[in-house]
mmCIF file of C-alpha atoms in Angstrom:
data_model
loop_
_atom_site.group_PDB
_atom_site.id
_atom_site.type_symbol
_atom_site.label_atom_id
_atom_site.label_comp_id
_atom_site.label_asym_id
_atom_site.label_seq_id
_atom_site.Cartn_x
_atom_site.Cartn_y
_atom_site.Cartn_z
ATOM 1 C CA MET A 1 20.647 35.517 -12.895
ATOM 2 C CA HIS A 2 20.166 35.471 -8.871
ATOM 3 C CA SER A 3 17.312 37.751 -9.447
ATOM 4 C CA GLU A 4 15.666 35.791 -12.075
ATOM 5 C CA LEU A 5 15.766 33.020 -10.182
ATOM 6 C CA LEU A 6 14.640 34.661 -7.148
ATOM 7 C CA ASP A 7 11.643 35.787 -8.587
ATOM 8 C CA ARG A 8 10.714 32.159 -10.287
ATOM 9 C CA SER A 9 11.240 30.805 -6.507
ATOM 10 C CA TYR A 10 9.306 33.446 -4.960
ATOM 11 C CA HIS A 11 6.490 33.152 -7.292
ATOM 12 C CA PHE A 12 5.935 29.298 -7.268
ATOM 13 C CA LEU A 13 6.427 29.136 -3.466
ATOM 14 C CA ASN A 14 3.254 31.177 -3.580
ATOM 15 C CA PHE A 15 1.822 29.357 -6.442
ATOM 16 C CA LEU A 16 2.332 25.586 -5.424
ATOM 17 C CA PRO A 17 0.277 25.445 -2.179
ATOM 18 C CA SER A 18 -2.774 25.702 -4.583
ATOM 19 C CA VAL A 19 -1.346 22.300 -6.325
ATOM 20 C CA SER A 20 -1.120 20.800 -2.957
ATOM 21 C CA ASN A 21 -4.664 21.447 -1.932
ATOM 22 C CA PHE A 22 -5.867 20.426 -5.321
ATOM 23 C CA LEU A 23 -3.726 16.948 -4.910
ATOM 24 C CA ILE A 24 -5.027 16.733 -1.113
ATOM 25 C CA GLN A 25 -8.601 17.134 -2.377
ATOM 26 C CA LYS A 26 -8.376 14.751 -5.017
ATOM 27 C CA HIS A 27 -6.745 12.112 -2.505
ATOM 28 C CA LYS A 28 -9.908 12.218 -0.757
ATOM 29 C CA GLU A 29 -11.872 11.087 -3.430
ATOM 30 C CA SER A 30 -13.339 7.343 -3.336
ATOM 31 C CA GLU A 31 -12.652 6.786 -6.981
ATOM 32 C CA LEU A 32 -9.377 7.865 -8.605
ATOM 33 C CA LYS A 33 -9.010 7.276 -12.213
ATOM 34 C CA VAL A 34 -5.812 5.204 -12.635
ATOM 35 C CA ASP A 35 -3.873 4.274 -15.871
ATOM 36 C CA GLU A 36 -1.080 2.144 -16.166
ATOM 37 C CA LYS A 37 1.993 3.540 -18.512
ATOM 38 C CA GLY A 38 4.070 0.210 -18.017
ATOM 39 C CA LEU A 39 4.655 -2.695 -15.327
ATOM 40 C CA TYR A 40 4.213 -0.867 -12.244
ATOM 41 C CA ASN A 41 4.122 2.419 -13.326
ATOM 42 C CA LEU A 42 1.047 4.496 -13.037
ATOM 43 C CA VAL A 43 -0.367 7.459 -13.798
ATOM 44 C CA THR A 44 -3.733 9.366 -12.315
ATOM 45 C CA GLU A 45 -5.938 11.540 -13.496
ATOM 46 C CA ALA A 46 -4.724 13.888 -10.558
ATOM 47 C CA ASP A 47 -1.222 13.974 -12.177
ATOM 48 C CA LEU A 48 -2.521 15.160 -15.388
ATOM 49 C CA LYS A 49 -4.303 17.834 -13.762
ATOM 50 C CA ALA A 50 -1.717 19.186 -11.392
ATOM 51 C CA GLU A 51 0.822 19.229 -14.392
ATOM 52 C CA SER A 52 -1.466 21.338 -16.353
ATOM 53 C CA MET A 53 -1.634 23.856 -13.655
ATOM 54 C CA ILE A 54 2.052 23.866 -12.934
ATOM 55 C CA LEU A 55 2.510 24.009 -16.833
ATOM 56 C CA ASP A 56 -0.102 26.659 -17.485
ATOM 57 C CA GLU A 57 1.467 29.000 -14.691
ATOM 58 C CA ILE A 58 4.987 28.652 -16.079
ATOM 59 C CA GLN A 59 3.976 29.566 -19.577
ATOM 60 C CA LYS A 60 1.457 32.503 -18.531
ATOM 61 C CA ASN A 61 4.305 33.854 -16.159
ATOM 62 C CA TYR A 62 7.954 32.594 -17.756
ATOM 63 C CA PRO A 63 6.692 32.410 -21.509
ATOM 64 C CA ALA A 64 10.481 32.210 -22.875
ATOM 65 C CA ASP A 65 11.368 29.339 -20.568
ATOM 66 C CA GLY A 66 11.638 25.443 -21.783
ATOM 67 C CA ILE A 67 9.845 22.919 -19.960
ATOM 68 C CA LEU A 68 10.561 19.286 -19.329
ATOM 69 C CA SER A 69 7.943 17.289 -17.460
ATOM 70 C CA GLU A 70 6.915 13.746 -16.911
ATOM 71 C CA GLU A 71 3.614 13.487 -18.759
ATOM 72 C CA ARG A 72 3.982 16.185 -21.361
ATOM 73 C CA GLY A 73 7.803 15.681 -22.392
ATOM 74 C CA LYS A 74 9.829 18.548 -23.586
ATOM 75 C CA LEU A 75 9.129 22.114 -25.009
ATOM 76 C CA GLU A 76 11.815 24.298 -25.765
ATOM 77 C CA GLY A 77 12.581 27.603 -24.793
ATOM 78 C CA LYS A 78 14.650 30.665 -25.410
ATOM 79 C CA SER A 79 15.565 32.079 -22.225
ATOM 80 C CA GLY A 80 18.417 29.699 -21.040
ATOM 81 C CA TYR A 81 16.283 28.163 -18.556
ATOM 82 C CA THR A 82 14.204 25.037 -18.481
ATOM 83 C CA TRP A 83 11.710 24.038 -15.805
ATOM 84 C CA VAL A 84 11.687 20.408 -14.826
ATOM 85 C CA VAL A 85 8.734 18.996 -13.508
ATOM 86 C CA ASP A 86 7.406 16.222 -11.868
ATOM 87 C CA PRO A 87 3.718 16.999 -10.653
ATOM 88 C CA LEU A 88 2.987 13.899 -8.632
ATOM 89 C CA ASP A 89 6.371 11.984 -7.592
ATOM 90 C CA GLY A 90 4.669 8.844 -5.429
ATOM 91 C CA THR A 91 2.078 7.896 -7.299
ATOM 92 C CA THR A 92 1.686 4.580 -6.385
ATOM 93 C CA ASN A 93 1.957 5.857 -2.805
ATOM 94 C CA TYR A 94 -0.824 8.241 -3.647
ATOM 95 C CA THR A 95 -3.146 5.358 -5.401
ATOM 96 C CA HIS A 96 -2.970 3.376 -2.360
ATOM 97 C CA GLY A 97 -3.720 6.418 -0.102
ATOM 98 C CA LEU A 98 -0.459 6.947 1.512
ATOM 99 C CA PRO A 99 0.334 10.532 2.353
ATOM 100 C CA LEU A 100 4.125 10.041 1.168
ATOM 101 C CA TYR A 101 4.097 12.035 -2.057
ATOM 102 C CA GLY A 102 5.418 15.465 -3.518
ATOM 103 C CA ILE A 103 5.362 18.018 -6.234
ATOM 104 C CA SER A 104 8.571 18.514 -7.645
ATOM 105 C CA VAL A 105 9.495 21.865 -9.736
ATOM 106 C CA GLY A 106 12.966 22.409 -10.544
ATOM 107 C CA VAL A 107 14.890 25.152 -13.027
ATOM 108 C CA VAL A 108 17.806 24.131 -14.827
ATOM 109 C CA GLU A 109 20.383 25.926 -16.932
ATOM 110 C CA THR A 110 19.238 24.798 -20.431
ATOM 111 C CA GLU A 111 22.605 24.193 -22.113
ATOM 112 C CA THR A 112 24.339 21.897 -19.451
ATOM 113 C CA MET A 113 20.831 20.883 -17.744
ATOM 114 C CA SER A 114 22.526 21.914 -14.279
ATOM 115 C CA PRO A 115 20.167 22.576 -11.739
ATOM 116 C CA LEU A 116 19.621 26.057 -10.493
ATOM 117 C CA LEU A 117 16.441 26.559 -8.651
ATOM 118 C CA GLY A 118 14.536 23.578 -6.734
ATOM 119 C CA MET A 119 11.108 23.416 -4.693
ATOM 120 C CA VAL A 120 9.499 20.340 -3.425
ATOM 121 C CA PHE A 121 6.063 20.282 -1.576
ATOM 122 C CA PHE A 122 4.787 17.413 0.302
ATOM 123 C CA PRO A 123 1.225 18.438 0.576
ATOM 124 C CA GLU A 124 -0.157 15.839 3.247
ATOM 125 C CA LEU A 125 2.966 16.260 5.294
ATOM 126 C CA ASN A 126 2.142 19.702 5.214
ATOM 127 C CA THR A 127 5.847 21.115 4.622
ATOM 128 C CA TYR A 128 8.139 21.911 1.571
ATOM 129 C CA TYR A 129 12.022 22.439 0.789
ATOM 130 C CA HIS A 130 13.455 24.553 -1.381
ATOM 131 C CA ALA A 131 17.101 25.954 -2.670
ATOM 132 C CA ILE A 132 18.628 28.316 -5.088
ATOM 133 C CA LYS A 133 22.211 27.679 -6.348
ATOM 134 C CA GLY A 134 24.875 29.028 -4.068
ATOM 135 C CA GLN A 135 22.238 30.183 -1.567
ATOM 136 C CA GLY A 136 21.792 26.968 0.799
ATOM 137 C CA ALA A 137 18.914 24.856 1.598
ATOM 138 C CA PHE A 138 15.769 25.409 3.461
ATOM 139 C CA ARG A 139 12.759 23.566 4.890
ATOM 140 C CA GLU A 140 10.272 26.215 4.770
ATOM 141 C CA LYS A 141 12.182 29.152 6.239
ATOM 142 C CA THR A 142 14.620 26.944 8.307
ATOM 143 C CA GLN A 143 18.206 26.689 6.685
ATOM 144 C CA ILE A 144 18.977 22.403 6.847
ATOM 145 C CA GLN A 145 22.187 20.728 6.336
ATOM 146 C CA VAL A 146 23.060 16.909 6.060
ATOM 147 C CA SER A 147 23.974 14.901 8.846
ATOM 148 C CA LYS A 148 27.551 14.359 10.333
ATOM 149 C CA THR A 149 27.482 10.600 10.895
ATOM 150 C CA SER A 150 30.520 9.364 9.521
ATOM 151 C CA ALA A 151 30.364 5.754 10.714
ATOM 152 C CA LEU A 152 28.603 3.185 8.395
ATOM 153 C CA LYS A 153 27.223 0.945 11.311
ATOM 154 C CA ASP A 154 25.450 4.128 12.490
ATOM 155 C CA SER A 155 24.188 5.275 8.930
ATOM 156 C CA LEU A 156 20.435 4.611 8.243
ATOM 157 C CA PHE A 157 20.037 4.574 4.177
ATOM 158 C CA VAL A 158 17.099 4.924 2.086
ATOM 159 C CA THR A 159 16.599 3.493 -1.651
ATOM 160 C CA GLY A 160 13.987 2.616 -4.301
ATOM 161 C CA PHE A 161 13.201 0.180 -7.074
ATOM 162 C CA PRO A 162 12.877 1.042 -10.417
ATOM 163 C CA TYR A 163 9.975 0.410 -12.583
ATOM 164 C CA ASP A 164 11.696 -2.025 -14.813
ATOM 165 C CA ARG A 165 13.109 -3.820 -11.825
ATOM 166 C CA ASN A 166 13.056 -7.248 -12.815
ATOM 167 C CA LEU A 167 15.918 -6.832 -15.329
ATOM 168 C CA SER A 168 17.938 -6.079 -12.608
ATOM 169 C CA LEU A 169 16.586 -7.588 -9.211
ATOM 170 C CA ASP A 170 19.463 -9.766 -8.693
ATOM 171 C CA THR A 171 21.778 -6.732 -8.640
ATOM 172 C CA LEU A 172 19.488 -4.664 -6.706
ATOM 173 C CA MET A 173 19.151 -7.371 -3.835
ATOM 174 C CA GLN A 174 22.731 -7.869 -3.626
ATOM 175 C CA TYR A 175 23.345 -4.012 -3.066
ATOM 176 C CA TYR A 176 20.445 -4.175 -0.493
ATOM 177 C CA LYS A 177 21.543 -7.043 1.124
ATOM 178 C CA SER A 178 25.404 -6.014 1.680
ATOM 179 C CA ILE A 179 24.295 -2.422 2.895
ATOM 180 C CA LEU A 180 21.577 -3.831 5.326
ATOM 181 C CA GLN A 181 24.391 -6.039 6.802
ATOM 182 C CA LYS A 182 26.908 -3.128 7.541
ATOM 183 C CA SER A 183 24.338 -0.109 8.417
ATOM 184 C CA ARG A 184 21.894 0.604 10.848
ATOM 185 C CA GLY A 185 19.133 -0.109 8.250
ATOM 186 C CA ILE A 186 17.616 0.639 4.823
ATOM 187 C CA ARG A 187 14.242 2.179 4.197
ATOM 188 C CA ARG A 188 12.143 2.641 1.455
ATOM 189 C CA THR A 189 9.575 5.501 1.231
ATOM 190 C CA GLY A 190 8.543 5.173 -2.520
ATOM 191 C CA ALA A 191 9.252 8.882 -3.445
ATOM 192 C CA ALA A 192 12.416 9.776 -4.393
ATOM 193 C CA THR A 193 12.293 13.500 -3.740
ATOM 194 C CA LEU A 194 11.407 12.759 -0.269
ATOM 195 C CA ASP A 195 14.276 10.377 0.079
ATOM 196 C CA LEU A 196 16.476 13.335 -0.876
ATOM 197 C CA CYS A 197 14.778 15.940 0.935
ATOM 198 C CA TRP A 198 14.812 13.890 4.363
ATOM 199 C CA LEU A 199 18.690 13.162 3.531
ATOM 200 C CA ALA A 200 19.024 16.869 3.145
ATOM 201 C CA GLU A 201 17.912 17.625 6.584
ATOM 202 C CA GLY A 202 19.766 14.926 8.329
ATOM 203 C CA LYS A 203 17.093 11.981 8.392
ATOM 204 C CA PHE A 204 19.208 9.823 6.249
ATOM 205 C CA GLU A 205 22.860 9.347 5.670
ATOM 206 C CA GLY A 206 22.586 8.123 2.027
ATOM 207 C CA TYR A 207 20.373 7.267 -0.769
ATOM 208 C CA TYR A 208 20.974 5.283 -3.992
ATOM 209 C CA GLU A 209 18.549 4.340 -6.827
ATOM 210 C CA LEU A 210 18.702 3.161 -10.228
ATOM 211 C CA GLY A 211 16.324 3.943 -13.443
ATOM 212 C CA LEU A 212 15.720 7.872 -12.137
ATOM 213 C CA LYS A 213 14.472 10.201 -14.552
ATOM 214 C CA PRO A 214 15.614 13.972 -14.654
ATOM 215 C CA TRP A 215 12.165 15.300 -12.914
ATOM 216 C CA ASP A 216 12.983 12.676 -9.924
ATOM 217 C CA MET A 217 16.392 14.863 -9.268
ATOM 218 C CA ALA A 218 16.495 18.219 -10.791
ATOM 219 C CA ALA A 219 14.798 19.916 -7.517
ATOM 220 C CA ALA A 220 15.666 17.662 -4.853
ATOM 221 C CA GLY A 221 19.207 16.822 -5.982
ATOM 222 C CA LEU A 222 20.030 20.671 -5.792
ATOM 223 C CA ILE A 223 18.589 20.798 -2.533
ATOM 224 C CA VAL A 224 20.913 17.972 -0.936
ATOM 225 C CA LEU A 225 23.970 19.806 -2.720
ATOM 226 C CA GLU A 226 23.220 23.162 -0.985
ATOM 227 C CA ALA A 227 22.631 21.252 2.108
ATOM 228 C CA LYS A 228 26.168 20.228 1.973
ATOM 229 C CA GLY A 229 25.516 17.000 0.746
ATOM 230 C CA LYS A 230 27.217 15.056 -1.898
ATOM 231 C CA ILE A 231 26.093 13.307 -5.412
ATOM 232 C CA THR A 232 27.458 11.312 -7.872
ATOM 233 C CA SER A 233 26.269 8.546 -10.178
ATOM 234 C CA MET A 234 26.284 5.076 -8.580
ATOM 235 C CA ASP A 235 29.756 4.434 -10.501
ATOM 236 C CA GLY A 236 31.293 7.745 -9.105
ATOM 237 C CA ASN A 237 30.780 9.925 -12.277
ATOM 238 C CA ASP A 238 29.732 13.668 -11.728
ATOM 239 C CA PHE A 239 26.130 14.093 -10.879
ATOM 240 C CA SER A 240 23.688 14.966 -13.893
ATOM 241 C CA ILE A 241 20.042 14.696 -13.955
ATOM 242 C CA LEU A 242 20.685 12.984 -17.402
ATOM 243 C CA ILE A 243 22.247 10.095 -15.790
ATOM 244 C CA PRO A 244 19.824 7.376 -14.631
ATOM 245 C CA SER A 245 21.431 6.326 -11.491
ATOM 246 C CA LEU A 246 21.976 8.250 -8.397
ATOM 247 C CA LEU A 247 24.103 8.033 -4.969
ATOM 248 C CA ALA A 248 23.585 10.986 -2.838
ATOM 249 C CA THR A 249 24.832 11.165 0.778
ATOM 250 C CA ASN A 250 26.215 13.597 3.315
ATOM 251 C CA GLY A 251 29.429 13.224 1.906
ATOM 252 C CA LEU A 252 31.065 11.243 5.141
ATOM 253 C CA VAL A 253 29.889 7.727 4.258
ATOM 254 C CA HIS A 254 30.044 8.453 -0.091
ATOM 255 C CA GLU A 255 33.187 6.293 -0.543
ATOM 256 C CA TYR A 256 31.781 3.601 1.721
ATOM 257 C CA LEU A 257 28.886 3.125 -0.626
ATOM 258 C CA LEU A 258 30.834 3.814 -3.985
ATOM 259 C CA ALA A 259 32.972 0.727 -2.585
ATOM 260 C CA GLU A 260 29.596 -1.318 -2.149
ATOM 261 C CA PHE A 261 28.719 -0.532 -6.097
ATOM 262 C CA GLU A 262 31.953 -0.675 -7.569
ATOM 263 C CA GLY A 263 31.937 -3.466 -10.401
ATOM 264 C CA LYS A 264 28.327 -4.206 -9.925
ATOM 265 C CA ILE A 265 26.272 -1.738 -11.898
ATOM 266 C CA ASN A 266 23.813 -3.146 -14.402
ATOM 267 C CA ARG A 267 24.775 -1.458 -17.402
ATOM 268 C CA VAL A 268 22.713 -3.465 -19.672
ATOM 269 C CA ALA A 269 19.566 -2.182 -18.150
ATOM 270 C CA TYR A 270 20.970 1.389 -17.191
#
């Protein structure tokens, strides 16, 4: 298995810069075609083209693998591997001219949907992160680890808000207010993959969000785990990319945050 994952990792770490370059060039265009998939949920022509580039490369080189992607949905495979792809995480940032967006490509075990390989590129931040299960997490060629901060008052957190945020706005504000009062602060980047990768290299102590999708978590979630972080759902269940709530931390503040969410998860919306 390791050699198969290493081959896929090597191939895509060399291929994804071409997708990064495309997104950068497209971002410079004065008129970007934008459509609405739902309230607050945007898709651009750049999303669609970047996804086509990635999926075509997968199917050309690994035709037996399955694929789960944000825009095209699910394609079954026979190899036991499934690629989980978000061609442009942070589309709203992208449409507003912000550089905080990423390309997320992961490989999971098809039967369990457990992450095995993760690669996340941030084109305009000029960096990338990657991990193979059991082999550590890296920013480019440098191994990374989560922070060693253990006190809530010294911790910096990051969060995001789901597209259907109006269904759970009061709950979201309860979390935000309580954690903000007890910590050094809360940030919001607008890109889940960036939140997780920055957590993995110690910029944040914790990240939480409701309403996530598998492609938000598959690659960057593995990077956090391989950086010695801890991930569960927000109500303390085992990490799964199929559960749409996520709590990721350096492990040292995990129980503090679980206590914040106890009994308050909006199970109607999620």
